[in-house]
Amino acid sequence: MSLYGCIFAAFYDRLLASSERAGLAAKRHSLLARARGRVLEIGAGTGLNLAHYPAEVGELVLAEPDTAMAARLRRRVRAHGPAARVVEARAEDLPFADAAFDTVVCTLVLCTVDDPARALAEVRRVLAPQGQLLFLEHVRADDPRLARWQDRLAGLWRRVGRGCHPNRATATAIEQAGFRIAEIEHDRIPKALPIVAPLVVGRAVPA
């Protein structure tokens, strides 16, 4: 566990606090209202989604590879619920059986995984044939000028944001992983820096 990793985990909620208050929390709530059945959240972080899961969720499993984040996640589960199982696992190597989940959730995580294609292949593997992927991800800008700035600053931002890539075309990656995007909204993260503000929110199903 690195010192910077511990510091980043400690301040993560505060870094997002203004965006959450300005509308990001509402976007999470609206998206996660769709969760059902057995649910897996990948890259669950400190547990900012926990307050937004509906009662219809039958079982909730939270995968988080970062030890410092996972420690905070466990504390939040114990303090606030809902009941959930925390598993320290990378999105690229999920320790679950094929077709084990009805819903997989990823929010602000596909920007940080080492191998998005492999992570999404794993999501596709553990998702039931009639299941759904709920996603809320900051992405590469449609505006060419902003996209160029995302490219220029990508290296620096990865170091500051612990592996965060501000310029990934995540919606395309989801489709390339064998999903059909059933619903998508293009938006912006409120109060965020321009290079990480472009946002996609939606639902995908196995193609």
PDB file of C-alpha atoms in Angstrom:
ATOM      1  CA  MET A   1       0.000   0.000   0.000  1.00  0.00           C
ATOM      2  CA  SER A   2       1.710   3.197  -1.178  1.00  0.00           C
ATOM      3  CA  LEU A   3       1.701   6.428   0.817  1.00  0.00           C
ATOM      4  CA  TYR A   4       0.149   8.312  -2.098  1.00  0.00           C
ATOM      5  CA  GLY A   5      -2.486   5.596  -2.414  1.00  0.00           C
ATOM      6  CA  CYS A   6      -3.464   6.077   1.224  1.00  0.00           C
ATOM      7  CA  ILE A   7      -3.580   9.872   0.816  1.00  0.00           C
ATOM      8  CA  PHE A   8      -5.611   9.617  -2.388  1.00  0.00           C
ATOM      9  CA  ALA A   9      -8.131   7.274  -0.747  1.00  0.00           C
ATOM     10  CA  ALA A  10      -8.402   9.552   2.283  1.00  0.00           C
ATOM     11  CA  PHE A  11      -9.213  12.608   0.169  1.00  0.00           C
ATOM     12  CA  TYR A  12     -11.196  10.947  -2.623  1.00  0.00           C
ATOM     13  CA  ASP A  13     -14.647  11.735  -1.248  1.00  0.00           C
ATOM     14  CA  ARG A  14     -13.658  15.345  -0.616  1.00  0.00           C
ATOM     15  CA  LEU A  15     -12.308  15.685  -4.148  1.00  0.00           C
ATOM     16  CA  LEU A  16     -15.704  14.665  -5.532  1.00  0.00           C
ATOM     17  CA  ALA A  17     -17.857  16.399  -2.919  1.00  0.00           C
ATOM     18  CA  SER A  18     -18.699  19.544  -4.896  1.00  0.00           C
ATOM     19  CA  SER A  19     -19.582  17.495  -8.002  1.00  0.00           C
ATOM     20  CA  GLU A  20     -21.737  15.139  -5.944  1.00  0.00           C
ATOM     21  CA  ARG A  21     -23.670  18.046  -4.418  1.00  0.00           C
ATOM     22  CA  ALA A  22     -24.040  19.767  -7.801  1.00  0.00           C
ATOM     23  CA  GLY A  23     -25.768  16.813  -9.436  1.00  0.00           C
ATOM     24  CA  LEU A  24     -23.439  13.814  -9.725  1.00  0.00           C
ATOM     25  CA  ALA A  25     -25.098  12.075  -6.764  1.00  0.00           C
ATOM     26  CA  ALA A  26     -28.481  12.524  -8.457  1.00  0.00           C
ATOM     27  CA  LYS A  27     -27.107  10.941 -11.629  1.00  0.00           C
ATOM     28  CA  ARG A  28     -25.848   7.974  -9.597  1.00  0.00           C
ATOM     29  CA  HIS A  29     -29.241   7.620  -7.916  1.00  0.00           C
ATOM     30  CA  SER A  30     -31.173   7.675 -11.189  1.00  0.00           C
ATOM     31  CA  LEU A  31     -28.856   5.113 -12.778  1.00  0.00           C
ATOM     32  CA  LEU A  32     -28.701   2.721  -9.847  1.00  0.00           C
ATOM     33  CA  ALA A  33     -32.462   2.704  -9.463  1.00  0.00           C
ATOM     34  CA  ARG A  34     -32.266   0.296 -12.428  1.00  0.00           C
ATOM     35  CA  ALA A  35     -30.143  -2.267 -10.556  1.00  0.00           C
ATOM     36  CA  ARG A  36     -31.817  -5.593  -9.865  1.00  0.00           C
ATOM     37  CA  GLY A  37     -31.113  -9.146  -8.788  1.00  0.00           C
ATOM     38  CA  ARG A  38     -27.568 -10.136  -7.947  1.00  0.00           C
ATOM     39  CA  VAL A  39     -25.390  -7.054  -8.437  1.00  0.00           C
ATOM     40  CA  LEU A  40     -21.644  -6.670  -8.890  1.00  0.00           C
ATOM     41  CA  GLU A  41     -20.018  -3.257  -8.739  1.00  0.00           C
ATOM     42  CA  ILE A  42     -16.479  -3.115 -10.101  1.00  0.00           C
ATOM     43  CA  GLY A  43     -14.039  -0.501  -8.818  1.00  0.00           C
ATOM     44  CA  ALA A  44     -16.376   0.359  -5.956  1.00  0.00           C
ATOM     45  CA  GLY A  45     -13.846   2.780  -4.456  1.00  0.00           C
ATOM     46  CA  THR A  46     -14.900   4.265  -1.133  1.00  0.00           C
ATOM     47  CA  GLY A  47     -18.544   3.295  -1.629  1.00  0.00           C
ATOM     48  CA  LEU A  48     -20.140   6.480  -2.942  1.00  0.00           C
ATOM     49  CA  ASN A  49     -22.792   4.375  -4.707  1.00  0.00           C
ATOM     50  CA  LEU A  50     -23.943   2.533  -1.584  1.00  0.00           C
ATOM     51  CA  ALA A  51     -26.629   5.042  -0.638  1.00  0.00           C
ATOM     52  CA  HIS A  52     -28.230   4.777  -4.072  1.00  0.00           C
ATOM     53  CA  TYR A  53     -28.934   1.052  -4.441  1.00  0.00           C
ATOM     54  CA  PRO A  54     -32.659   0.176  -4.329  1.00  0.00           C
ATOM     55  CA  ALA A  55     -34.259  -2.415  -2.085  1.00  0.00           C
ATOM     56  CA  GLU A  56     -34.840  -4.629  -5.145  1.00  0.00           C
ATOM     57  CA  VAL A  57     -31.170  -5.613  -5.153  1.00  0.00           C
ATOM     58  CA  GLY A  58     -31.008  -9.197  -3.957  1.00  0.00           C
ATOM     59  CA  GLU A  59     -27.279  -9.412  -3.290  1.00  0.00           C
ATOM     60  CA  LEU A  60     -24.547  -6.813  -3.608  1.00  0.00           C
ATOM     61  CA  VAL A  61     -20.888  -7.654  -4.242  1.00  0.00           C
ATOM     62  CA  LEU A  62     -18.322  -4.837  -4.340  1.00  0.00           C
ATOM     63  CA  ALA A  63     -15.028  -5.451  -6.122  1.00  0.00           C
ATOM     64  CA  GLU A  64     -12.187  -3.018  -5.362  1.00  0.00           C
ATOM     65  CA  PRO A  65      -8.501  -3.767  -6.066  1.00  0.00           C
ATOM     66  CA  ASP A  66      -6.931  -0.909  -4.088  1.00  0.00           C
ATOM     67  CA  THR A  67      -6.257  -1.886  -0.478  1.00  0.00           C
ATOM     68  CA  ALA A  68      -6.646   1.638   0.912  1.00  0.00           C
ATOM     69  CA  MET A  69      -9.906   2.174  -0.954  1.00  0.00           C
ATOM     70  CA  ALA A  70     -11.191  -1.263   0.085  1.00  0.00           C
ATOM     71  CA  ALA A  71     -10.544  -0.489   3.753  1.00  0.00           C
ATOM     72  CA  ARG A  72     -12.675   2.657   3.521  1.00  0.00           C
ATOM     73  CA  LEU A  73     -15.297   0.760   1.539  1.00  0.00           C
ATOM     74  CA  ARG A  74     -15.615  -1.875   4.281  1.00  0.00           C
ATOM     75  CA  ARG A  75     -16.002   0.829   6.931  1.00  0.00           C
ATOM     76  CA  ARG A  76     -18.771   2.494   4.909  1.00  0.00           C
ATOM     77  CA  VAL A  77     -20.594  -0.819   4.449  1.00  0.00           C
ATOM     78  CA  ARG A  78     -20.444  -1.479   8.205  1.00  0.00           C
ATOM     79  CA  ALA A  79     -21.561   2.048   9.082  1.00  0.00           C
ATOM     80  CA  HIS A  80     -24.278   2.719   6.546  1.00  0.00           C
ATOM     81  CA  GLY A  81     -25.121  -0.435   4.618  1.00  0.00           C
ATOM     82  CA  PRO A  82     -26.726  -1.847   2.621  1.00  0.00           C
ATOM     83  CA  ALA A  83     -25.358  -5.283   3.412  1.00  0.00           C
ATOM     84  CA  ALA A  84     -22.648  -6.075   0.882  1.00  0.00           C
ATOM     85  CA  ARG A  85     -19.631  -8.305   0.388  1.00  0.00           C
ATOM     86  CA  VAL A  86     -16.340  -6.573  -0.403  1.00  0.00           C
ATOM     87  CA  VAL A  87     -13.853  -8.480  -2.574  1.00  0.00           C
ATOM     88  CA  GLU A  88     -10.381  -7.154  -3.343  1.00  0.00           C
ATOM     89  CA  ALA A  89     -10.175  -7.957  -7.048  1.00  0.00           C
ATOM     90  CA  ARG A  90      -9.143  -6.274 -10.282  1.00  0.00           C
ATOM     91  CA  ALA A  91     -11.771  -5.774 -12.967  1.00  0.00           C
ATOM     92  CA  GLU A  92      -9.480  -7.649 -15.362  1.00  0.00           C
ATOM     93  CA  ASP A  93      -9.490 -10.779 -13.150  1.00  0.00           C
ATOM     94  CA  LEU A  94     -12.874 -11.171 -11.496  1.00  0.00           C
ATOM     95  CA  PRO A  95     -13.043 -14.231  -9.188  1.00  0.00           C
ATOM     96  CA  PHE A  96     -16.628 -15.113 -10.068  1.00  0.00           C
ATOM     97  CA  ALA A  97     -18.350 -17.784 -12.125  1.00  0.00           C
ATOM     98  CA  ASP A  98     -19.680 -17.185 -15.615  1.00  0.00           C
ATOM     99  CA  ALA A  99     -23.153 -15.577 -15.770  1.00  0.00           C
ATOM    100  CA  ALA A 100     -23.169 -15.038 -12.005  1.00  0.00           C
ATOM    101  CA  PHE A 101     -24.738 -11.553 -11.924  1.00  0.00           C
ATOM    102  CA  ASP A 102     -27.922  -9.913 -13.168  1.00  0.00           C
ATOM    103  CA  THR A 103     -26.447  -6.403 -13.050  1.00  0.00           C
ATOM    104  CA  VAL A 104     -22.897  -5.095 -13.237  1.00  0.00           C
ATOM    105  CA  VAL A 105     -22.233  -1.480 -12.256  1.00  0.00           C
ATOM    106  CA  CYS A 106     -19.243   0.673 -13.167  1.00  0.00           C
ATOM    107  CA  THR A 107     -19.057   4.343 -12.224  1.00  0.00           C
ATOM    108  CA  LEU A 108     -15.913   6.392 -12.839  1.00  0.00           C
ATOM    109  CA  VAL A 109     -13.785   3.250 -12.985  1.00  0.00           C
ATOM    110  CA  LEU A 110     -13.153   2.269 -16.621  1.00  0.00           C
ATOM    111  CA  CYS A 111     -10.883   5.309 -16.877  1.00  0.00           C
ATOM    112  CA  THR A 112      -8.499   3.740 -14.361  1.00  0.00           C
ATOM    113  CA  VAL A 113      -8.322   0.049 -15.238  1.00  0.00           C
ATOM    114  CA  ASP A 114      -5.048  -1.080 -16.820  1.00  0.00           C
ATOM    115  CA  ASP A 115      -6.743  -2.978 -19.648  1.00  0.00           C
ATOM    116  CA  PRO A 116     -10.284  -1.775 -20.477  1.00  0.00           C
ATOM    117  CA  ALA A 117     -10.882  -4.450 -23.122  1.00  0.00           C
ATOM    118  CA  ARG A 118      -9.984  -7.233 -20.717  1.00  0.00           C
ATOM    119  CA  ALA A 119     -12.014  -5.661 -17.904  1.00  0.00           C
ATOM    120  CA  LEU A 120     -15.089  -5.407 -20.113  1.00  0.00           C
ATOM    121  CA  ALA A 121     -14.575  -8.961 -21.348  1.00  0.00           C
ATOM    122  CA  GLU A 122     -14.653 -10.068 -17.713  1.00  0.00           C
ATOM    123  CA  VAL A 123     -17.813  -8.049 -17.120  1.00  0.00           C
ATOM    124  CA  ARG A 124     -19.381  -9.716 -20.153  1.00  0.00           C
ATOM    125  CA  ARG A 125     -18.326 -13.138 -18.847  1.00  0.00           C
ATOM    126  CA  VAL A 126     -19.817 -12.769 -15.351  1.00  0.00           C
ATOM    127  CA  LEU A 127     -23.031 -11.153 -16.595  1.00  0.00           C
ATOM    128  CA  ALA A 128     -26.092 -13.351 -17.142  1.00  0.00           C
ATOM    129  CA  PRO A 129     -27.397 -13.563 -20.750  1.00  0.00           C
ATOM    130  CA  GLN A 130     -30.384 -11.380 -19.834  1.00  0.00           C
ATOM    131  CA  GLY A 131     -28.332  -9.125 -17.573  1.00  0.00           C
ATOM    132  CA  GLN A 132     -27.394  -5.466 -17.838  1.00  0.00           C
ATOM    133  CA  LEU A 133     -24.359  -3.227 -17.460  1.00  0.00           C
ATOM    134  CA  LEU A 134     -25.074   0.148 -15.841  1.00  0.00           C
ATOM    135  CA  PHE A 135     -22.340   2.700 -16.495  1.00  0.00           C
ATOM    136  CA  LEU A 136     -21.483   6.268 -15.569  1.00  0.00           C
ATOM    137  CA  GLU A 137     -18.057   7.170 -16.947  1.00  0.00           C
ATOM    138  CA  HIS A 138     -16.102  10.262 -17.871  1.00  0.00           C
ATOM    139  CA  VAL A 139     -14.841   9.929 -21.428  1.00  0.00           C
ATOM    140  CA  ARG A 140     -13.001  11.417 -24.368  1.00  0.00           C
ATOM    141  CA  ALA A 141     -14.611  14.690 -25.434  1.00  0.00           C
ATOM    142  CA  ASP A 142     -16.577  14.954 -28.662  1.00  0.00           C
ATOM    143  CA  ASP A 143     -15.169  18.445 -29.081  1.00  0.00           C
ATOM    144  CA  PRO A 144     -11.868  18.056 -30.995  1.00  0.00           C
ATOM    145  CA  ARG A 145     -10.169  20.943 -29.214  1.00  0.00           C
ATOM    146  CA  LEU A 146     -10.936  19.586 -25.746  1.00  0.00           C
ATOM    147  CA  ALA A 147      -9.982  16.067 -26.874  1.00  0.00           C
ATOM    148  CA  ARG A 148      -6.559  17.361 -27.915  1.00  0.00           C
ATOM    149  CA  TRP A 149      -6.094  18.873 -24.465  1.00  0.00           C
ATOM    150  CA  GLN A 150      -7.119  15.556 -22.907  1.00  0.00           C
ATOM    151  CA  ASP A 151      -4.404  13.861 -24.971  1.00  0.00           C
ATOM    152  CA  ARG A 152      -1.777  16.455 -24.057  1.00  0.00           C
ATOM    153  CA  LEU A 153      -2.483  16.221 -20.339  1.00  0.00           C
ATOM    154  CA  ALA A 154      -3.140  12.464 -20.175  1.00  0.00           C
ATOM    155  CA  GLY A 155       0.304  11.534 -18.867  1.00  0.00           C
ATOM    156  CA  LEU A 156       0.279  14.107 -16.080  1.00  0.00           C
ATOM    157  CA  TRP A 157      -3.325  13.313 -15.156  1.00  0.00           C
ATOM    158  CA  ARG A 158      -2.565   9.591 -14.874  1.00  0.00           C
ATOM    159  CA  ARG A 159       0.060  10.365 -12.229  1.00  0.00           C
ATOM    160  CA  VAL A 160      -2.152  12.791 -10.318  1.00  0.00           C
ATOM    161  CA  GLY A 161      -5.280  10.647 -10.578  1.00  0.00           C
ATOM    162  CA  ARG A 162      -3.721   7.269  -9.798  1.00  0.00           C
ATOM    163  CA  GLY A 163      -4.011   5.814 -13.288  1.00  0.00           C
ATOM    164  CA  CYS A 164      -6.996   7.824 -14.515  1.00  0.00           C
ATOM    165  CA  HIS A 165      -7.068   8.238 -18.314  1.00  0.00           C
ATOM    166  CA  PRO A 166      -9.120  11.302 -19.257  1.00  0.00           C
ATOM    167  CA  ASN A 167      -9.295  10.472 -22.971  1.00  0.00           C
ATOM    168  CA  ARG A 168     -10.798   6.988 -23.275  1.00  0.00           C
ATOM    169  CA  ALA A 169     -13.642   6.346 -25.738  1.00  0.00           C
ATOM    170  CA  THR A 170     -15.471   4.170 -23.249  1.00  0.00           C
ATOM    171  CA  ALA A 171     -18.817   3.847 -25.039  1.00  0.00           C
ATOM    172  CA  THR A 172     -17.033   2.445 -28.085  1.00  0.00           C
ATOM    173  CA  ALA A 173     -15.062   0.051 -25.870  1.00  0.00           C
ATOM    174  CA  ILE A 174     -18.295  -1.222 -24.324  1.00  0.00           C
ATOM    175  CA  GLU A 175     -19.723  -1.999 -27.752  1.00  0.00           C
ATOM    176  CA  GLN A 176     -16.490  -3.661 -28.871  1.00  0.00           C
ATOM    177  CA  ALA A 177     -16.662  -5.941 -25.821  1.00  0.00           C
ATOM    178  CA  GLY A 178     -19.863  -7.580 -27.038  1.00  0.00           C
ATOM    179  CA  PHE A 179     -22.514  -5.268 -25.647  1.00  0.00           C
ATOM    180  CA  ARG A 180     -25.352  -3.373 -27.245  1.00  0.00           C
ATOM    181  CA  ILE A 181     -25.893   0.044 -25.716  1.00  0.00           C
ATOM    182  CA  ALA A 182     -29.618   0.194 -25.019  1.00  0.00           C
ATOM    183  CA  GLU A 183     -29.639   3.673 -23.482  1.00  0.00           C
ATOM    184  CA  ILE A 184     -27.038   6.437 -23.333  1.00  0.00           C
ATOM    185  CA  GLU A 185     -26.966  10.053 -22.227  1.00  0.00           C
ATOM    186  CA  HIS A 186     -24.095  12.401 -23.008  1.00  0.00           C
ATOM    187  CA  ASP A 187     -23.599  14.878 -20.191  1.00  0.00           C
ATOM    188  CA  ARG A 188     -20.937  16.581 -18.081  1.00  0.00           C
ATOM    189  CA  ILE A 189     -19.740  16.065 -14.524  1.00  0.00           C
ATOM    190  CA  PRO A 190     -20.745  19.245 -12.704  1.00  0.00           C
ATOM    191  CA  LYS A 191     -17.940  21.270 -11.091  1.00  0.00           C
ATOM    192  CA  ALA A 192     -15.282  19.053 -12.716  1.00  0.00           C
ATOM    193  CA  LEU A 193     -12.148  20.158 -14.520  1.00  0.00           C
ATOM    194  CA  PRO A 194     -12.806  20.384 -18.282  1.00  0.00           C
ATOM    195  CA  ILE A 195     -10.545  17.442 -19.198  1.00  0.00           C
ATOM    196  CA  VAL A 196     -12.565  15.054 -17.007  1.00  0.00           C
ATOM    197  CA  ALA A 197     -16.015  16.614 -17.373  1.00  0.00           C
ATOM    198  CA  PRO A 198     -17.410  14.830 -20.489  1.00  0.00           C
ATOM    199  CA  LEU A 199     -19.670  12.046 -19.219  1.00  0.00           C
ATOM    200  CA  VAL A 200     -21.694   9.151 -20.558  1.00  0.00           C
ATOM    201  CA  VAL A 201     -24.448   7.519 -18.495  1.00  0.00           C
ATOM    202  CA  GLY A 202     -26.355   4.509 -19.701  1.00  0.00           C
ATOM    203  CA  ARG A 203     -27.325   0.876 -19.844  1.00  0.00           C
ATOM    204  CA  ALA A 204     -25.868  -1.873 -22.025  1.00  0.00           C
ATOM    205  CA  VAL A 205     -26.961  -5.471 -22.573  1.00  0.00           C
ATOM    206  CA  PRO A 206     -25.149  -8.488 -24.020  1.00  0.00           C
ATOM    207  CA  ALA A 207     -25.321  -8.346 -27.814  1.00  0.00           C
TER     208      ALA A 207
END
